[in-house]
Amino acid sequence: VVFSQFSKVINLLCARLDKNKITNSKYTGETKQKDREKALENFIEGDSMVFACTLGAGGTGIDGLQTVCNTAIFIDRDWSHSINNQAIGRLDRIGQRNPVQIIDLIAANTIDSKRITDIDFKWDMIKKLLGDD
C-alpha cells in the first residue's frame, strides 16, 4: 500500500505504474464510492499489485488490507502523527499474520527529512507530557 497526502501525487504514481504495466488500484477523495469498492476488491483479490491511496481517503475506515499486505510506503506523511498511525493501522491490525514494514521515501537534506524529525519530536513530547514514556 502506498500513501500520500495528495491526490495529484497518487495520480502521478498510478500513471507511472500504468506506463510500466504494473497493476494498481487508486483510492482518493476523487474516487467515486463504487470505484472505491472495486479498487479495494481488486487489490484484496490480487488483481492489483499496488494499492495507492491518499491518507484522507485510504488512511481510515478500510478493512481487509491486513489480510493481503504487510508493507506501507509513505511518499509523504501528514504533520499529524495520529493520522500517519491510523494509515499504518490499516495493515497492522487483527488478522495480520506478518510483521508490518513501513517505508518512507525521503530525499536527504529536504523539507521532508526535517518534517519526519519534527513529527517524531512532537509525538515524543506529547507522550512525555501525558506520562507515557
Coordinates of C-alpha atoms in Angstrom, one line a residue:
V1 CA 0.0 0.0 0.0
V2 CA 1.3 3.4 -0.9
F3 CA 0.2 6.5 0.9
S4 CA 0.4 10.2 0.1
Q5 CA -1.4 13.3 1.4
F6 CA -2.1 14.5 -2.1
S7 CA -4.4 13.2 -4.9
K8 CA -2.0 14.6 -7.5
V9 CA 0.8 12.6 -6.2
I10 CA -1.3 9.4 -6.3
N11 CA -2.4 10.2 -9.8
L12 CA 1.2 10.6 -10.9
L13 CA 2.2 7.4 -9.2
C14 CA -0.7 5.5 -10.9
A15 CA 0.2 6.9 -14.3
R16 CA 3.8 5.8 -13.8
L17 CA 2.7 2.3 -12.7
D18 CA 0.3 2.1 -15.7
K19 CA 3.1 3.1 -18.1
N20 CA 5.3 0.3 -16.6
K21 CA 2.4 -2.2 -16.8
I22 CA 2.2 -2.6 -13.0
T23 CA -1.4 -3.2 -12.0
N24 CA -2.7 -0.8 -9.4
S25 CA -5.8 0.4 -7.6
K26 CA -6.4 4.1 -6.9
Y27 CA -8.3 5.3 -3.8
T28 CA -8.5 9.0 -3.3
G29 CA -11.1 11.6 -2.4
E30 CA -11.8 12.0 -6.1
T31 CA -12.6 8.3 -6.4
K32 CA -16.4 7.6 -6.6
Q33 CA -17.8 5.2 -4.0
K34 CA -18.5 2.4 -6.4
D35 CA -15.0 2.7 -7.8
R36 CA -13.5 2.7 -4.3
E37 CA -15.2 -0.6 -3.6
K38 CA -13.9 -2.0 -6.8
A39 CA -10.4 -0.7 -6.2
L40 CA -10.3 -2.4 -2.7
E41 CA -11.8 -5.6 -4.1
N42 CA -9.2 -5.7 -6.9
F43 CA -6.3 -5.3 -4.5
I44 CA -7.6 -7.8 -2.0
E45 CA -8.3 -10.4 -4.7
G46 CA -4.8 -9.9 -6.1
D47 CA -5.8 -8.3 -9.4
S48 CA -3.8 -5.2 -8.4
M49 CA -0.2 -5.2 -7.3
V50 CA -0.3 -1.7 -5.7
F51 CA -3.0 0.0 -3.7
A52 CA -2.3 3.7 -4.0
C53 CA -4.3 6.0 -1.7
T54 CA -4.4 9.3 0.0
L55 CA -4.1 9.5 3.7
G56 CA -7.5 11.2 3.9
A57 CA -9.4 8.6 1.8
G58 CA -7.4 5.4 2.4
G59 CA -5.9 6.0 5.7
T60 CA -9.0 5.4 7.7
G61 CA -12.0 3.1 7.6
I62 CA -10.7 0.5 5.2
D63 CA -10.7 -3.1 6.3
G64 CA -9.2 -6.1 4.6
L65 CA -5.8 -4.8 3.6
Q66 CA -4.1 -6.6 6.5
T67 CA -5.0 -10.0 5.1
V68 CA -3.1 -9.4 1.8
C69 CA -0.4 -6.8 2.5
N70 CA 2.2 -6.1 5.1
T71 CA 4.1 -3.2 3.6
A72 CA 3.2 0.5 3.8
I73 CA 5.1 3.0 1.7
F74 CA 4.7 6.7 2.5
I75 CA 5.6 9.1 -0.3
D76 CA 4.9 11.9 2.2
R77 CA 3.4 12.0 5.7
D78 CA 0.8 14.1 7.3
W79 CA 2.0 16.5 10.1
S80 CA -0.3 14.6 12.5
H81 CA 1.3 11.5 14.0
S82 CA -2.1 10.1 14.7
I83 CA -3.2 10.3 11.0
N84 CA 0.0 8.5 10.0
N85 CA -0.5 5.9 12.6
Q86 CA -4.1 5.4 11.5
A87 CA -2.9 4.7 8.0
I88 CA -0.4 2.1 9.3
G89 CA -3.3 0.7 11.3
R90 CA -5.0 -0.3 8.0
L91 CA -2.3 -3.0 7.8
D92 CA -1.1 -3.5 11.4
R93 CA -4.3 -4.9 13.0
I94 CA -6.1 -8.1 13.9
G95 CA -5.8 -10.5 11.0
Q96 CA -2.2 -9.5 10.1
R97 CA 0.0 -12.6 10.2
N98 CA 3.3 -10.9 9.3
P99 CA 5.4 -8.0 10.7
V100 CA 4.4 -4.8 9.0
Q101 CA 7.2 -3.0 7.2
I102 CA 7.0 0.8 7.0
I103 CA 9.0 2.6 4.2
D104 CA 9.3 6.4 4.0
L105 CA 10.5 7.8 0.7
I106 CA 12.6 10.8 1.8
A107 CA 15.4 12.6 0.0
A108 CA 18.3 13.8 2.1
N109 CA 18.5 17.4 3.1
T110 CA 14.9 18.2 2.1
I111 CA 11.9 19.7 3.9
D112 CA 10.5 16.2 4.2
S113 CA 13.6 14.9 6.0
K114 CA 13.2 17.7 8.6
R115 CA 9.5 17.1 8.7
I116 CA 9.8 13.5 9.8
T117 CA 12.2 14.5 12.6
D118 CA 9.7 17.2 13.7
I119 CA 6.7 14.8 13.6
D120 CA 8.6 12.3 15.7
F121 CA 9.8 15.0 18.1
K122 CA 6.3 16.3 18.5
W123 CA 5.0 12.8 19.3
D124 CA 7.7 12.2 21.8
M125 CA 6.9 15.5 23.6
I126 CA 3.2 14.6 23.7
K127 CA 3.9 11.2 25.2
K128 CA 6.2 12.8 27.8
L129 CA 3.6 15.5 28.7
L130 CA 0.9 12.9 29.1
G131 CA 3.1 10.5 31.1
D132 CA 3.6 7.7 28.5
D133 CA 7.4 7.3 28.3

